[in-house]
Short mmCIF file of C-alpha atoms and ligand atoms in Angstrom, two decimals:
data_model
loop_
_atom_site.label_atom_id
_atom_site.label_comp_id
_atom_site.label_asym_id
_atom_site.label_seq_id
_atom_site.Cartn_x
_atom_site.Cartn_y
_atom_site.Cartn_z
CA MET B 576 254.31 1.36 97.96
CA PRO B 577 254.34 4.60 100.41
CA PHE B 578 254.98 2.73 103.58
CA ARG B 579 258.03 0.82 102.29
CA PRO B 580 261.15 1.30 104.45
CA ASP B 581 263.90 3.43 102.88
CA PRO B 582 267.57 2.06 102.56
CA VAL B 583 268.45 3.75 105.78
CA GLU B 584 265.55 2.06 107.54
CA ARG B 585 266.38 -1.39 105.92
CA ARG B 586 269.85 -1.26 107.06
CA ALA B 587 268.65 -0.39 110.55
CA ARG B 588 266.67 -3.36 110.38
CA ALA B 589 269.37 -5.51 108.99
CA LEU B 590 271.61 -4.75 112.03
CA THR B 591 268.95 -5.60 114.48
CA ASP B 592 268.37 -9.09 112.45
CA LEU B 593 272.16 -9.70 112.69
CA ARG B 594 272.08 -9.12 116.43
CA LEU B 595 268.95 -11.35 116.79
CA GLY B 596 270.64 -14.14 114.93
CA VAL B 597 268.31 -13.66 111.68
CA PRO B 598 270.14 -13.92 108.58
CA VAL B 599 270.06 -11.11 106.13
CA VAL B 600 270.33 -10.93 102.20
CA LEU B 601 272.61 -8.79 100.36
CA GLY B 602 272.23 -8.12 96.55
CA GLN B 603 269.46 -8.19 93.76
CA ASP B 604 269.98 -11.05 91.53
CA LYS B 605 273.28 -12.64 92.54
CA GLY B 606 273.47 -12.09 95.91
CA ALA B 607 274.23 -13.72 99.40
CA LEU B 608 272.69 -14.61 102.58
CA VAL B 609 274.63 -13.29 105.81
CA LEU B 610 274.34 -14.65 109.28
CA ALA B 611 276.68 -13.14 112.05
CA ALA B 612 279.09 -15.76 113.42
CA GLU B 613 278.44 -14.42 116.92
CA THR B 614 274.83 -14.98 116.94
CA ALA B 615 274.37 -17.74 114.44
CA GLY B 616 272.43 -20.40 116.21
CA PRO B 617 272.23 -24.24 115.70
CA ASP B 618 268.88 -24.31 113.69
CA ARG B 619 269.79 -21.61 111.25
CA LEU B 620 273.02 -23.03 110.68
CA ALA B 621 271.55 -26.51 109.72
CA ASP B 622 268.95 -24.58 107.40
CA LEU B 623 271.83 -22.88 105.75
CA ARG B 624 273.83 -26.20 105.21
CA LYS B 625 270.61 -27.60 103.81
CA MET B 626 270.80 -25.10 101.11
CA GLY B 627 273.97 -26.59 99.69
CA GLY B 628 276.33 -24.32 97.93
CA ALA B 629 279.81 -23.31 99.40
CA PRO B 630 279.24 -21.27 102.68
CA VAL B 631 282.15 -19.14 103.70
CA LEU B 632 283.04 -17.57 106.98
CA ALA B 633 284.34 -14.01 106.20
CA ILE B 634 286.78 -12.94 108.93
CA THR B 635 289.17 -9.53 108.80
CA GLY B 636 292.61 -9.94 107.81
CA ARG B 637 293.87 -8.77 111.37
CA ARG B 638 292.02 -11.92 112.93
CA ALA B 639 293.31 -14.20 109.92
CA THR B 640 296.87 -13.13 110.52
CA THR B 641 296.37 -13.99 114.19
CA LEU B 642 294.72 -17.61 113.18
CA ARG B 643 297.62 -17.82 110.56
CA ALA B 644 295.13 -18.17 107.85
CA ARG B 645 296.14 -16.53 104.39
CA ALA B 646 294.36 -13.42 103.67
CA TYR B 647 294.36 -13.20 99.97
CA ASP B 648 291.91 -10.40 99.89
CA GLY B 649 294.16 -8.26 102.05
CA ASP B 650 291.72 -6.53 104.66
CA LEU B 651 289.55 -9.83 104.84
CA ALA B 652 289.87 -13.54 104.38
CA ARG B 653 287.25 -16.00 103.27
CA VAL B 654 287.51 -19.34 105.16
CA ALA B 655 285.95 -22.21 103.46
CA LEU B 656 283.45 -23.70 106.00
CA PRO B 657 284.42 -27.15 106.94
CA ALA B 658 281.78 -29.94 106.72
CA ASP B 659 281.68 -30.56 110.52
CA ALA B 660 282.00 -27.02 111.54
CA ASP B 661 279.34 -26.13 114.16
CA CYS B 662 278.22 -22.81 115.92
CA GLY B 663 281.16 -23.54 118.58
CA TRP B 664 283.57 -23.52 115.53
CA LEU B 665 282.38 -20.22 114.36
CA ARG B 666 282.54 -18.64 117.57
CA ALA B 667 286.04 -20.03 118.20
CA VAL B 668 287.32 -18.60 114.70
CA ALA B 669 285.45 -15.29 115.64
CA ASP B 670 286.18 -14.67 118.88
CA PRO B 671 290.18 -14.72 120.30
CA ALA B 672 289.04 -15.11 123.94
CA GLY B 673 289.96 -18.91 123.78
CA ASP B 674 293.01 -18.60 121.78
CA LEU B 675 295.30 -19.19 124.41
CA ASN B 676 293.56 -22.18 125.52
CA THR B 677 292.64 -23.54 122.18
CA PRO B 678 295.21 -22.24 119.90
CA MET B 679 294.52 -24.88 116.88
CA LYS B 680 291.31 -23.88 114.98
CA GLY B 681 292.75 -25.02 111.72
CA PRO B 682 293.94 -25.72 109.34
CA LEU B 683 291.78 -23.00 107.85
CA LYS B 684 291.49 -23.22 103.84
CA THR B 685 291.13 -19.45 102.60
CA LEU B 686 289.52 -18.61 99.17
CA ARG B 687 291.57 -17.04 96.45
CA ASP B 688 289.38 -16.51 93.40
CA GLY B 689 286.52 -14.73 93.04
CA SER B 690 285.28 -11.34 94.55
CA ALA B 691 285.20 -10.47 98.05
CA GLU B 692 282.92 -7.64 97.76
CA THR B 693 279.88 -9.05 99.36
CA HIS B 694 282.10 -10.40 102.12
CA ARG B 695 283.37 -6.90 102.73
CA ALA B 696 279.87 -5.68 102.95
CA ALA B 697 278.81 -8.55 105.36
CA ILE B 698 281.95 -7.56 107.74
CA ALA B 699 281.11 -4.02 107.73
CA LEU B 700 277.42 -4.82 108.67
CA VAL B 701 278.10 -7.14 111.51
CA LYS B 702 280.65 -4.58 112.74
CA ALA B 703 278.30 -1.85 112.56
CA ALA B 704 275.87 -3.98 114.60
CA ARG B 705 278.81 -4.16 117.23
CA LEU B 706 279.11 -7.77 116.92
CA LEU B 707 282.40 -9.55 116.41
CA PRO B 708 283.56 -9.08 112.86
CA ALA B 709 282.82 -12.30 111.23
CA ALA B 710 280.03 -13.37 108.87
CA LEU B 711 279.02 -16.54 107.42
CA VAL B 712 278.03 -15.85 103.80
CA LEU B 713 276.24 -18.12 101.33
CA PRO B 714 275.97 -17.09 97.66
CA LEU B 715 272.45 -16.98 96.42
CA GLU B 716 271.35 -17.04 92.71
CA ASP B 717 268.14 -14.90 93.25
CA ALA B 718 268.74 -12.78 96.44
CA ALA B 719 265.53 -10.75 96.10
CA GLY B 720 263.22 -13.95 95.48
CA PHE B 721 264.79 -15.74 98.40
CA ALA B 722 264.54 -12.87 100.53
CA ALA B 723 260.76 -12.38 99.82
CA ALA B 724 260.28 -15.83 99.99
CA ASN B 725 261.56 -15.97 103.49
CA GLU B 726 260.65 -12.61 104.78
CA LEU B 727 264.20 -11.47 105.38
CA THR B 728 265.59 -7.95 105.29
CA ARG B 729 267.52 -7.30 102.06
CA LEU B 730 270.00 -4.69 101.21
CA ASP B 731 271.16 -3.50 97.78
CA LEU B 732 274.76 -3.93 97.11
CA PRO B 733 277.23 -2.00 96.89
CA LEU B 734 276.12 -0.77 100.41
CA PRO B 735 275.90 3.05 100.51
CA PRO B 736 278.60 4.65 102.73
CA ALA B 737 277.68 4.90 106.42
CA LEU B 738 277.04 8.53 106.49
CA THR B 739 276.38 10.49 109.87
CA PRO B 740 272.93 10.79 110.26
CA ALA B 741 270.98 13.72 111.15
CA TYR B 742 270.37 14.29 115.07
CA ALA B 743 267.03 15.51 116.23
CA PRO B 744 266.57 17.08 119.60
CA VAL B 745 264.01 15.10 121.37
CA ALA B 746 263.83 16.40 124.98
CA ALA B 747 265.59 18.56 127.07
CA ALA B 748 265.22 19.38 130.87
CA ARG B 749 266.83 21.39 133.80
CA LEU B 750 269.36 19.32 135.59
CA PRO B 751 270.93 20.79 138.73
CA MET B 752 274.16 18.83 139.27
CA GLU B 753 276.98 18.70 142.13
CA ALA B 754 279.48 20.22 139.74
CA ALA B 755 277.18 22.74 138.35
CA GLU B 756 273.60 23.75 139.52
CA LYS B 757 272.45 25.35 136.06
CA GLY B 758 272.67 22.23 134.07
CA ARG B 759 270.44 21.25 131.38
CA LEU B 760 270.51 17.60 129.64
CA HIS B 761 269.50 17.33 125.83
CA VAL B 762 268.79 14.30 124.30
CA PHE B 763 269.65 13.54 120.61
CA ARG B 764 268.23 10.91 118.38
CA PRO B 765 269.61 10.08 115.17
CA GLY B 766 267.65 9.26 112.05
CA ASP B 767 269.05 5.85 111.32
CA GLY B 768 267.78 4.03 114.44
CA GLY B 769 271.24 4.27 116.13
CA GLU B 770 272.33 5.32 119.55
CA GLU B 771 271.06 8.36 121.42
CA HIS B 772 273.53 10.61 122.51
CA TYR B 773 273.48 13.28 125.11
CA ALA B 774 274.46 16.92 125.73
CA VAL B 775 274.90 18.29 129.04
CA GLU B 776 274.71 22.17 128.77
CA ILE B 777 276.33 24.07 131.83
CA GLY B 778 275.02 27.78 132.03
CA LYS B 779 273.98 29.50 128.83
CA PRO B 780 277.10 29.80 126.47
CA LEU B 781 276.52 32.29 123.95
CA ARG B 782 276.31 30.80 120.41
CA ASP B 783 278.82 33.19 118.62
CA THR B 784 281.32 32.38 121.44
CA ALA B 785 283.78 29.44 121.75
CA PRO B 786 282.74 27.58 124.79
CA LEU B 787 284.68 24.83 126.79
CA VAL B 788 283.63 21.71 125.14
CA ARG B 789 284.49 17.74 126.37
CA LEU B 790 283.47 15.09 123.91
CA HIS B 791 283.21 12.22 126.34
CA SER B 792 282.72 8.55 125.17
CA ALA B 793 280.67 6.41 127.29
CA CYS B 794 282.67 4.17 129.64
CA PHE B 795 280.49 2.19 131.92
CA THR B 796 283.49 0.62 133.65
CA GLY B 797 285.22 4.03 134.32
CA ASP B 798 282.19 6.56 134.56
CA VAL B 799 279.88 4.46 136.61
CA LEU B 800 282.04 1.72 138.45
CA GLY B 801 285.28 3.74 139.10
CA SER B 802 287.47 1.35 137.13
CA LEU B 803 291.17 1.95 137.55
CA LYS B 804 291.82 0.64 134.17
CA CYS B 805 291.25 3.85 132.60
CA ASP B 806 291.03 7.71 133.26
CA CYS B 807 287.46 8.20 131.94
CA GLY B 808 285.60 8.70 135.35
CA PRO B 809 288.03 11.30 136.71
CA GLN B 810 288.21 12.95 133.30
CA LEU B 811 284.09 12.99 133.09
CA HIS B 812 284.12 14.68 136.49
CA ALA B 813 286.90 17.15 136.01
CA ALA B 814 285.54 18.30 132.85
CA LEU B 815 282.20 18.90 134.48
CA ASP B 816 283.92 20.71 137.45
CA GLN B 817 285.84 22.95 135.22
CA MET B 818 282.53 23.92 133.16
CA GLY B 819 280.94 24.50 136.70
CA GLU B 820 283.73 26.81 137.89
CA ALA B 821 283.57 28.70 134.48
CA GLY B 822 279.82 29.13 134.65
CA GLU B 823 279.38 27.55 131.29
CA GLY B 824 280.39 24.71 128.78
CA VAL B 825 279.15 21.71 127.08
CA LEU B 826 279.82 18.00 127.55
CA LEU B 827 278.45 15.79 124.87
CA TYR B 828 278.14 12.31 126.42
CA LEU B 829 278.58 10.02 123.25
CA ASN B 830 277.30 6.66 123.53
CA GLN B 831 280.59 5.06 121.70
CA GLU B 832 281.39 2.55 124.58
CA GLY B 833 284.70 1.09 124.22
CA ARG B 834 285.90 3.58 121.44
CA GLY B 835 282.98 2.69 119.37
CA ILE B 836 283.27 -1.36 119.74
CA GLY B 837 280.60 -1.74 122.39
CA LEU B 838 280.68 -3.06 126.02
CA ALA B 839 280.75 -6.63 125.15
CA ASN B 840 283.84 -6.10 122.61
CA LYS B 841 285.49 -4.20 125.26
CA MET B 842 285.17 -6.79 127.92
CA ARG B 843 286.60 -9.21 125.32
CA ALA B 844 289.45 -6.81 124.76
CA TYR B 845 290.10 -6.65 128.65
CA SER B 846 290.28 -10.43 128.67
CA LEU B 847 292.90 -10.23 125.98
CA GLN B 848 294.65 -7.26 128.13
CA ASP B 849 294.63 -9.82 130.95
CA GLN B 850 296.51 -12.20 128.84
CA GLY B 851 299.19 -9.72 128.15
CA PHE B 852 298.02 -7.50 124.90
CA ASP B 853 297.84 -3.73 125.26
CA THR B 854 294.57 -1.94 124.58
CA VAL B 855 295.55 -1.34 120.80
CA GLU B 856 296.87 -4.97 120.32
CA ALA B 857 293.32 -6.38 121.97
CA ASN B 858 291.18 -4.37 119.48
CA HIS B 859 293.34 -5.63 116.49
CA ARG B 860 292.99 -9.16 117.52
CA LEU B 861 289.36 -8.93 117.86
CA GLY B 862 289.28 -7.66 114.25
CA PHE B 863 288.87 -3.91 115.11
CA GLU B 864 290.74 -0.82 114.40
CA ASP B 865 292.31 0.94 117.40
CA ASP B 866 289.42 3.31 117.56
CA GLU B 867 286.00 2.87 115.66
CA ARG B 868 284.44 6.09 117.03
CA ASP B 869 282.82 8.62 114.51
CA PHE B 870 283.33 12.13 115.95
CA ARG B 871 281.46 13.58 113.15
CA ILE B 872 278.33 12.61 115.37
CA GLY B 873 279.87 15.29 118.08
CA ALA B 874 280.18 17.92 115.55
CA GLU B 875 276.56 17.46 114.23
CA ILE B 876 275.29 17.81 117.66
CA LEU B 877 277.42 20.98 118.49
CA LYS B 878 276.05 22.30 115.26
CA ARG B 879 272.48 21.50 116.19
CA LEU B 880 272.75 23.25 119.33
CA GLY B 881 274.15 26.34 117.60
CA PHE B 882 277.78 26.04 118.05
CA SER B 883 280.71 26.72 115.39
CA ARG B 884 283.58 27.54 117.49
CA ILE B 885 284.80 25.70 120.59
CA ARG B 886 287.62 25.28 123.29
CA LEU B 887 287.93 21.40 123.25
CA LEU B 888 289.07 19.56 126.48
CA THR B 889 291.41 16.68 125.46
CA ASN B 890 294.83 15.17 124.95
CA ASN B 891 293.94 13.63 122.03
CA PRO B 892 295.08 15.54 118.88
CA ASN B 893 292.87 13.16 116.64
CA LYS B 894 289.61 14.70 118.40
CA VAL B 895 290.73 18.18 117.38
CA ALA B 896 291.50 17.34 113.78
CA ARG B 897 288.05 15.45 113.35
CA MET B 898 286.21 18.47 114.65
CA ASN B 899 288.17 20.78 112.44
CA GLU B 900 287.29 18.58 109.43
CA ALA B 901 283.64 18.34 110.40
CA GLY B 902 283.01 22.26 110.37
CA ILE B 903 283.63 22.84 114.18
CA GLU B 904 286.44 25.15 114.71
CA VAL B 905 288.80 24.21 117.69
CA GLU B 906 290.01 27.73 118.85
CA GLU B 907 292.13 26.18 121.66
CA ARG B 908 292.87 22.55 123.02
CA VAL B 909 292.58 22.31 126.62
CA PRO B 910 294.54 19.37 128.40
CA LEU B 911 292.68 17.32 130.75
CA LYS B 912 295.13 15.19 132.84
CA VAL B 913 293.59 13.91 135.74
CA GLY B 914 293.19 9.99 137.12
CA ARG B 915 296.48 8.65 136.49
CA GLY B 916 297.56 5.77 138.45
CA LEU B 917 299.35 2.55 139.09
CA HIS B 918 296.66 0.60 136.98
CA ASN B 919 296.29 2.78 134.06
CA HIS B 920 299.61 3.74 133.71
CA HIS B 921 300.57 1.23 130.94
CA TYR B 922 297.07 1.97 129.16
CA LEU B 923 297.69 5.84 128.94
CA ALA B 924 301.56 5.13 127.76
CA THR B 925 300.04 2.90 125.06
CA LYS B 926 297.88 5.56 124.04
CA ALA B 927 300.49 8.09 123.86
CA ALA B 928 303.01 5.68 121.93
CA LYS B 929 300.26 4.23 119.52
CA SER B 930 297.63 6.49 119.15
CA GLY B 931 299.36 9.95 119.36
CA HIS B 932 297.72 10.92 122.69
CA LEU B 933 299.66 13.70 124.46
CA LEU B 934 300.78 12.57 127.90
N1 GTP W 1723 288.33 -0.71 123.18
C1 GTP W 1723 288.87 -0.39 124.51
N2 GTP W 1723 288.08 0.91 124.65
C2 GTP W 1723 288.54 1.48 125.82
C3 GTP W 1723 289.47 0.71 126.71
N3 GTP W 1723 289.81 1.58 127.73
C4 GTP W 1723 288.77 2.50 127.48
N4 GTP W 1723 288.19 2.46 126.44
C5 GTP W 1723 287.03 3.44 125.99
O1 GTP W 1723 287.65 4.65 125.46
C6 GTP W 1723 286.88 5.62 125.50
C7 GTP W 1723 288.01 7.00 126.16
O2 GTP W 1723 288.01 7.64 125.33
P1 GTP W 1723 288.10 9.14 125.77
O3 GTP W 1723 288.42 9.43 127.02
O4 GTP W 1723 286.72 9.80 125.32
O5 GTP W 1723 289.05 9.89 124.65
P2 GTP W 1723 290.45 9.69 124.52
O6 GTP W 1723 290.55 9.24 122.99
O7 GTP W 1723 291.17 8.92 125.24
O8 GTP W 1723 290.83 11.15 124.32
P3 GTP W 1723 290.63 12.27 125.45
O9 GTP W 1723 289.85 13.34 125.03
O10 GTP W 1723 292.22 12.84 125.74
O11 GTP W 1723 290.28 11.77 126.88
C8 GTP W 1723 285.75 5.32 126.11
O12 GTP W 1723 284.66 4.66 125.13
C9 GTP W 1723 285.91 3.81 126.93
O13 GTP W 1723 285.14 2.88 126.99
C10 GTP W 1723 290.18 -0.26 126.34
O14 GTP W 1723 291.09 -0.80 126.98
N5 GTP W 1723 289.72 -0.77 124.90
ZN1 ZN W 1724 287.23 4.13 130.35
#
């Protein structure tokens, strides 16, 4: 069938379905029906219950620790769905926002026997869809037949590793800016239906030199609203100013809001920070790693623009290591220390203590 979507396209569809609250099917013969805990609605939950079987809510090991549930699978726990559990229960188990007000969700019965591979794949998918990392999983005997009968998106197991897609330049135009009149904005689109990212080229750096480069991760609160909780806004503007003064440089604006967890999850993390957790603890309580960004994207876009050597503006040694690994040689790390104040002092100290940033 010539028009049949390939595995990468089916994965993109599956992510959209999960965000919509539509279930997806994993596996060919024996497989599973998967619904994201965050978007599961009462009708679909009722339909799922009508199918019988033993639905399970898969949560991360980190979330299980917070809920004092035994995570026999290590990085995840399979919580048996109680007979009276509704969508509110699903969300309360998935989302730590209400933990202080409603600490008791249990007792939670977690499974010990059997394989957790399908559940691990389900969590990886909801995470990739930037939803809370919790998924309802119902085993199916004939996964392919069920998907076809219900017009659901189906993915084969094991899921292929999430590769960095190719990035194609889609449009570029002159963009004079306050910081640099000779600016040009390039938009790059990935081949996997994911987020577009932008490259701001200042001047016309020669491709065989090592220009000043900043990999900036989107921060709506800092970049646009001038939030005092982080240093992103001042870093963005200082980087552009520095490139403007030098007459050339490249700023990549990567749409990896909240270190890759998305704005909704970042706001959940901020609520937890208001309850006393630091930036790393808040990510962990939500079930995410400290940093979920894929910096290979930045390297791909730099290569597309024709660069292989850079001078990187950053205080994050991890960014330098990831660039070198991805084939972009970082000739020099140029520190970028601006925007430090009363409100973000603790945030920056935590990044230095726990994530290896240089103060
Ligand atoms: N999850 C989460 N993300 C945050 C928080 N505060 C800021 N961010 C995000 O962190 C990212 C900022 O990272 P960057 O400034 O690009 O990079 P960095 O790792 O701090 O390293 P530098 O290059 O030294 O700035 C943005 O995507 C912000 O949205 C927070 O408390 N929680
Ligand atoms: Zn920020």
